GROMACS .gro file of C-alpha atoms in nm:
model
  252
    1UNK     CA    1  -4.363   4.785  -6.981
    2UNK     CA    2  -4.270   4.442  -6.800
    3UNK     CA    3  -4.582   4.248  -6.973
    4UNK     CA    4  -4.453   4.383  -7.320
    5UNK     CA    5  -4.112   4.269  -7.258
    6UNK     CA    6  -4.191   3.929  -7.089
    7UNK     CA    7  -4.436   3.859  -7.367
    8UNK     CA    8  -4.185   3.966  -7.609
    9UNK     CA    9  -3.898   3.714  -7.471
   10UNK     CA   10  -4.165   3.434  -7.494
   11UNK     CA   11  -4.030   3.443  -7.835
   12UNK     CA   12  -3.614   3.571  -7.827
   13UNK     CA   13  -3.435   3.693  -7.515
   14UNK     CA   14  -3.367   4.071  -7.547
   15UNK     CA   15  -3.027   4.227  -7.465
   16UNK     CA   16  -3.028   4.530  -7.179
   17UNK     CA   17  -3.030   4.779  -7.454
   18UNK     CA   18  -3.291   4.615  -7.623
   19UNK     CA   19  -3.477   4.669  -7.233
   20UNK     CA   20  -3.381   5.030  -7.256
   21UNK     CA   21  -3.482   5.105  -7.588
   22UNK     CA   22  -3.847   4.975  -7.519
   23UNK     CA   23  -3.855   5.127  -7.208
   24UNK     CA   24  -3.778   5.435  -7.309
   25UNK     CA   25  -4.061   5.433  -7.582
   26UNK     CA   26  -4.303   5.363  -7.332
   27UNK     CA   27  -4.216   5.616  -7.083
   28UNK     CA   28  -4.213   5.935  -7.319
   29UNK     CA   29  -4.566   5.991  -7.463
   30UNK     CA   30  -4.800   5.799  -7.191
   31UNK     CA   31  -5.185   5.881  -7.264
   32UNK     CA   32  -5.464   5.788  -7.003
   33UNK     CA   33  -5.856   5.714  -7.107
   34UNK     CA   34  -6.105   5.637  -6.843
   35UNK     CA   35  -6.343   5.349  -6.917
   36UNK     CA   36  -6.586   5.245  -7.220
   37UNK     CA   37  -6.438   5.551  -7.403
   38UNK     CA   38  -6.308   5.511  -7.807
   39UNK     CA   39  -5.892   5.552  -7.829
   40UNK     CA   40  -5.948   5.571  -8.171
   41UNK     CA   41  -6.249   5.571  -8.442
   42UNK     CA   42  -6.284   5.376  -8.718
   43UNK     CA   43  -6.219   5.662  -9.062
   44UNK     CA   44  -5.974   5.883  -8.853
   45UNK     CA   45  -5.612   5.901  -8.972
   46UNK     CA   46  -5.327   5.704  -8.724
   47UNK     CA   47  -5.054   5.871  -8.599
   48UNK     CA   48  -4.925   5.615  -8.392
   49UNK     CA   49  -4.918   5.270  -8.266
   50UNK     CA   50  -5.083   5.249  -7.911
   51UNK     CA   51  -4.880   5.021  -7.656
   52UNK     CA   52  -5.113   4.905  -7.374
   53UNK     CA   53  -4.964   4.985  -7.050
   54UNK     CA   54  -5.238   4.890  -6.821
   55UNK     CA   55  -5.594   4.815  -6.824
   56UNK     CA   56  -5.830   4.639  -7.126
   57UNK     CA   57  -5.911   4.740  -7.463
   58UNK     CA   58  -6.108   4.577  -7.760
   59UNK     CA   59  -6.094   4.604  -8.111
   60UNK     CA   60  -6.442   4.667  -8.285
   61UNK     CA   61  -6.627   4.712  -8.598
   62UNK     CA   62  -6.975   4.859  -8.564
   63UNK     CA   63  -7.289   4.851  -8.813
   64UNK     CA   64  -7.483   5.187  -8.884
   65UNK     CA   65  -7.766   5.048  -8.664
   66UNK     CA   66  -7.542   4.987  -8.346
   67UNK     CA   67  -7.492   4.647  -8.406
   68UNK     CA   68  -7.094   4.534  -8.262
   69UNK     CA   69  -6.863   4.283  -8.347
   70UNK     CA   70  -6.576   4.229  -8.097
   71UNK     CA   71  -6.292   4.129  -8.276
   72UNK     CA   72  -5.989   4.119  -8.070
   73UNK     CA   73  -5.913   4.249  -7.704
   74UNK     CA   74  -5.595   4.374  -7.614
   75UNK     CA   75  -5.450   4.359  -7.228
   76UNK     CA   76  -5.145   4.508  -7.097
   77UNK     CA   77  -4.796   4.420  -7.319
   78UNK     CA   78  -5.021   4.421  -7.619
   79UNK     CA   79  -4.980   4.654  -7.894
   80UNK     CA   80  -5.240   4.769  -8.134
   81UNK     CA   81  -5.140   4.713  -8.511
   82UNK     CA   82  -4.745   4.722  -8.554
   83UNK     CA   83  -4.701   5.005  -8.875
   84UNK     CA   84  -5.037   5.087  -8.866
   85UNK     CA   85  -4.942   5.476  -8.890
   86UNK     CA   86  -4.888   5.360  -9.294
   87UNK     CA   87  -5.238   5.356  -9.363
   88UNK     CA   88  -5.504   5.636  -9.452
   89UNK     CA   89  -5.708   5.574  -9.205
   90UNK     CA   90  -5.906   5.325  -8.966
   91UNK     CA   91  -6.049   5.071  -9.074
   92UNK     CA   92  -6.195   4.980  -8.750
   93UNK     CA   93  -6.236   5.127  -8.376
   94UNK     CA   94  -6.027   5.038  -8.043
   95UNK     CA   95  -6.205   5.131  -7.748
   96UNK     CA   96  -6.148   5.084  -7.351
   97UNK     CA   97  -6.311   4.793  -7.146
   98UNK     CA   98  -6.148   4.942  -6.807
   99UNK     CA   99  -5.951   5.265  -6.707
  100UNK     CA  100  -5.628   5.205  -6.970
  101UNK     CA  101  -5.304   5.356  -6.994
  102UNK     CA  102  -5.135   5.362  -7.330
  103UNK     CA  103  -4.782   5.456  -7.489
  104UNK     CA  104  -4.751   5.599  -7.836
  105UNK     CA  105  -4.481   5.479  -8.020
  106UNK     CA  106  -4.400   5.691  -8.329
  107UNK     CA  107  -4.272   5.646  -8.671
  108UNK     CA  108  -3.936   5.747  -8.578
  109UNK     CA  109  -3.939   5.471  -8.295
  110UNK     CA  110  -3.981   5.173  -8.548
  111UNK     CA  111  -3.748   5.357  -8.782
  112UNK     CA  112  -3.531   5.337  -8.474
  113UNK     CA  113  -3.561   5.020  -8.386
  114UNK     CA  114  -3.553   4.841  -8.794
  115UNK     CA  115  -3.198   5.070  -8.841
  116UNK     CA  116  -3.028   4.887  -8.528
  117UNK     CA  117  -3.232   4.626  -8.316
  118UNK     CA  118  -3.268   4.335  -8.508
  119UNK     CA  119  -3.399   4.135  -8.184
  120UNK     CA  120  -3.673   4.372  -8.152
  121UNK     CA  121  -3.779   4.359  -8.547
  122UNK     CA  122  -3.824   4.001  -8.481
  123UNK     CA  123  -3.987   3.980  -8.170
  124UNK     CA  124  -4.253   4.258  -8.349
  125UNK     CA  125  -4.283   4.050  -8.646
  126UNK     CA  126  -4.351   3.746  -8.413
  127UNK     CA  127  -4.642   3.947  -8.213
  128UNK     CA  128  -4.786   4.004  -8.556
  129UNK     CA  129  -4.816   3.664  -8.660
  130UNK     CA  130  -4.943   3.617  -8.323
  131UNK     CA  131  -5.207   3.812  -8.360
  132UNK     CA  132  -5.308   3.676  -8.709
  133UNK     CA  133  -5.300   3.330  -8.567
  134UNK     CA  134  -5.564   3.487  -8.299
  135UNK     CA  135  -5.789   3.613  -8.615
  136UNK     CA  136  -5.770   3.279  -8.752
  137UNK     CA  137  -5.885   3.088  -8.415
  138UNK     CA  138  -6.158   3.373  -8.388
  139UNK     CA  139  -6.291   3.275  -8.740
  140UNK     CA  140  -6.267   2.906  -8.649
  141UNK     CA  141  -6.474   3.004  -8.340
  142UNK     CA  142  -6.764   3.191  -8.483
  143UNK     CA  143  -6.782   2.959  -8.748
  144UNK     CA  144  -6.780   2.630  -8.625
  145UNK     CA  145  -6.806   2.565  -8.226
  146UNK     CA  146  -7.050   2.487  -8.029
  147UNK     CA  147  -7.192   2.834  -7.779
  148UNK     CA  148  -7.015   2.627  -7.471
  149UNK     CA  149  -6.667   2.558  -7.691
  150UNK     CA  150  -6.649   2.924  -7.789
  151UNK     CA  151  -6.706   3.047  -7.463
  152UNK     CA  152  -6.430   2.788  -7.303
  153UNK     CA  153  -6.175   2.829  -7.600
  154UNK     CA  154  -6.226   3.263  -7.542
  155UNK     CA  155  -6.198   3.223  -7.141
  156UNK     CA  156  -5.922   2.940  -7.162
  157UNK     CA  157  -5.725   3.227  -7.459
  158UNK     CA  158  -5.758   3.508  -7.214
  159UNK     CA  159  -5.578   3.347  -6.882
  160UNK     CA  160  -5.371   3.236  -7.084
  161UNK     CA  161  -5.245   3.552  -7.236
  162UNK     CA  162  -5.234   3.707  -6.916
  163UNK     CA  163  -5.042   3.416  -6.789
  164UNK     CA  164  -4.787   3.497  -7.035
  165UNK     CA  165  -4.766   3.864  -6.927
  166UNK     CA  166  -4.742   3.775  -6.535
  167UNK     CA  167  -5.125   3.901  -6.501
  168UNK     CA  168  -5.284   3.572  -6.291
  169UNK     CA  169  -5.278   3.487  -5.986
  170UNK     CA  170  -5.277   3.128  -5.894
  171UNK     CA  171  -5.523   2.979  -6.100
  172UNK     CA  172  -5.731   3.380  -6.090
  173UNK     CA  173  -5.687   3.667  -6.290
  174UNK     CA  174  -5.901   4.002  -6.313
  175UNK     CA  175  -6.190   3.981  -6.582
  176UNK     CA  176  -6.356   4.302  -6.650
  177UNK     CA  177  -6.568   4.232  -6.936
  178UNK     CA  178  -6.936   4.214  -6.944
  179UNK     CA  179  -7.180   3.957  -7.093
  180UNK     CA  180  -7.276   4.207  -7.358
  181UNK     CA  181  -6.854   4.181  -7.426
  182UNK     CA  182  -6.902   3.830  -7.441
  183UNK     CA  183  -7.182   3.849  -7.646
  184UNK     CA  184  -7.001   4.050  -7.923
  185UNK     CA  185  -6.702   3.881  -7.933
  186UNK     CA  186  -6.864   3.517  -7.945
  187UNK     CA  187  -7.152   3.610  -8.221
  188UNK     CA  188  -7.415   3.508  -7.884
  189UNK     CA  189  -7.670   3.666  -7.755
  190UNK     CA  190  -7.675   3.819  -7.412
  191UNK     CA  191  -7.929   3.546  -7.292
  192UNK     CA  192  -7.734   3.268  -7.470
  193UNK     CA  193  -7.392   3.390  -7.326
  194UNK     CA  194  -7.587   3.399  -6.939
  195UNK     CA  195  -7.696   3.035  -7.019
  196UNK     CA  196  -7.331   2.934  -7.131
  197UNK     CA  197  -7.169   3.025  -6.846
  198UNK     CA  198  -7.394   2.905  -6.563
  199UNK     CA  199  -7.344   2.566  -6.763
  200UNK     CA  200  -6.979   2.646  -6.728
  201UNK     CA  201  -7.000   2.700  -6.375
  202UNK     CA  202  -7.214   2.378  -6.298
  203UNK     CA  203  -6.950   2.202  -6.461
  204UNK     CA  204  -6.724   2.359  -6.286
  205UNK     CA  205  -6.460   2.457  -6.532
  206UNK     CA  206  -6.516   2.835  -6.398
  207UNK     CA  207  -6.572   3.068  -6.110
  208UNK     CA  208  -6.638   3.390  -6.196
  209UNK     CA  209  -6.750   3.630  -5.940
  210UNK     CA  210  -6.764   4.008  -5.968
  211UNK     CA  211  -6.457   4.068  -6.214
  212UNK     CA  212  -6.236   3.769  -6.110
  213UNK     CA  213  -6.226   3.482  -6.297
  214UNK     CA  214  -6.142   3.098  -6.156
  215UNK     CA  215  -6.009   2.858  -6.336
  216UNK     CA  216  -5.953   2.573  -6.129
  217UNK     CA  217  -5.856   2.318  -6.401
  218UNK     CA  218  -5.761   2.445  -6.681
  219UNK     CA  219  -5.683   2.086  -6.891
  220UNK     CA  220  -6.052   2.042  -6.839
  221UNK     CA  221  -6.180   2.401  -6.957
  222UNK     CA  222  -5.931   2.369  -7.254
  223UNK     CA  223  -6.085   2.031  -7.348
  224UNK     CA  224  -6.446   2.181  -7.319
  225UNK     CA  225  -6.347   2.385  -7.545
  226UNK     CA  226  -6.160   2.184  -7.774
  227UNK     CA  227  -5.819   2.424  -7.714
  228UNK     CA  228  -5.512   2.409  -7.913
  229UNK     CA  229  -5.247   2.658  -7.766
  230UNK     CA  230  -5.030   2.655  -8.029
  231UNK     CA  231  -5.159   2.929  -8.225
  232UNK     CA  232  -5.034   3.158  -7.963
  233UNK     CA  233  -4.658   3.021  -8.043
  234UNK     CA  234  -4.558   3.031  -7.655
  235UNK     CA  235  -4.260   2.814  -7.678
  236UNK     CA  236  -3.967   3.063  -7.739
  237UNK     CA  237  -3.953   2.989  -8.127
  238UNK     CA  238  -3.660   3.244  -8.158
  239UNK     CA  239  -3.428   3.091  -7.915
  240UNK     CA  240  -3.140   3.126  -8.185
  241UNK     CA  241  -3.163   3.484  -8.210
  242UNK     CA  242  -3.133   3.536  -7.790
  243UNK     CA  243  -2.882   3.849  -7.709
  244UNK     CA  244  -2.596   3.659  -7.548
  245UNK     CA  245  -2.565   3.632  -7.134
  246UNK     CA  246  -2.937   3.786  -7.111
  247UNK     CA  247  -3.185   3.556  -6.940
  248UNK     CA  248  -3.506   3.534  -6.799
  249UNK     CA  249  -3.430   3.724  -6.457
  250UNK     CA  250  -3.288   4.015  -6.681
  251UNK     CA  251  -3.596   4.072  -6.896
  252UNK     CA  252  -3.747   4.253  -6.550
   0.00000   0.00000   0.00000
């Protein structure tokens, strides 16, 4: 719950009840998956929105003949499609990368929250736009940079966003996915994502061994891959809306 609410105030500083209200919502209706299972299938009908608690997700679409497209991950704080309980049914799959733990948040939560946390509303809207912006850059990336810049821009997005939730350590973080993840989420194939790194690590812009990742300068890994991070709107944009007397040491 601390990664949702620190990425949260990255945008508007939420009041203690704010705190308990989230808290609360991700404490009552936990769920646990083990690895490389589906959370959900693309064509089944959503109940809920999923709140990751811990662990790595992706977001995936997936051709008759096997063929995947990665099109988002999701790491702890993140939550999978605000409202998305309004629609019919999936339009896509969300499966786990590692051992995840998620909260459902209901209906009646967001109804909740829209009738009397106004903070909240915004900060959800905000993570929504957020997450847009991330389509966008994705778009931008399969489209139009070079194998190297896509893999630099995805690595230098990633320790960035786990920055922002308190998830690195140092210049490290923890970096479960595979090259065949890679592969899916850059539009590369497995050989072509092996080559691109090992040019990132003679560079070196990278260490990666086992599932840590390095990243000992990151100016120079976000300039390889030609890394803009202002879609990710880090810069506490709702600063006018902050709950009065809360600051950073509050938000837990």
């Amino acid at each position: 719950m601390a990664s949702l609410v620190r990425k949260l105030e990255q945008f508007v500083r939420l009041s203690p009840l704010d705190h308990a209200i989230l808290n609360r919502a991700s404490s009552e209706r936990v769920r646990h998956f083990g690895p490389r299972v589906d959370i959900v299938r693309e064509g089944e009908k959503p109940k809920d929105v999923h709140l990751i608690l811990s662990g790595w997700a992706y977001r995936y679409k997936q051709l008759e003949d096997g063929r995947r497209q990665v099109v988002s991950f999701f790491l702890p704080g993140d939550i999978c499609d605000v409202n998305v309980f309004i629609l019919r049914e999936m339009d896509h799959s969300i499966g786990t990368v590692t051992s995840v733990s998620i909260a459902d948040l209901s209906r009646e939560f967001f109804e909740q929250v829209a009738a009397g946390h106004p903070r909240i509303v915004m900060a959800f809207w905000w993570e929504t736009l957020v997450n847009a912006a991330i389509q966008r850059e994705w778009t931008m990336n399969l489209g139009q940079r070079t194998a190297l810049e896509r893999m630099a821009h995805l690595l230098c997005e990633i320790w960035l966003r786990l920055r922002l939730a308190g998830l690195t350590n140092g210049d490290s973080c923890d970096f479960p996915l595979t090259q065949a993840d890679l592969a899916d989420a850059t539009g590369l194939s497995k050989v072509h994502v092996n080559r691109t790194l090992q040019e990132l690590r003679a560079a070196d812009l990278i260490v990666l061994k086992g599932k840590t990742l390095a990243v000992p300068n990151l100016d120079r890994l976000m300039r390889a891959g030609l890394f803009n991070p202002n879609y990710l709107h880090m810069d506490h944009e709702g600063r006018q809306l902050d709950a009065a007397g809360t600051t950073d040491a509050a938000a837990g």
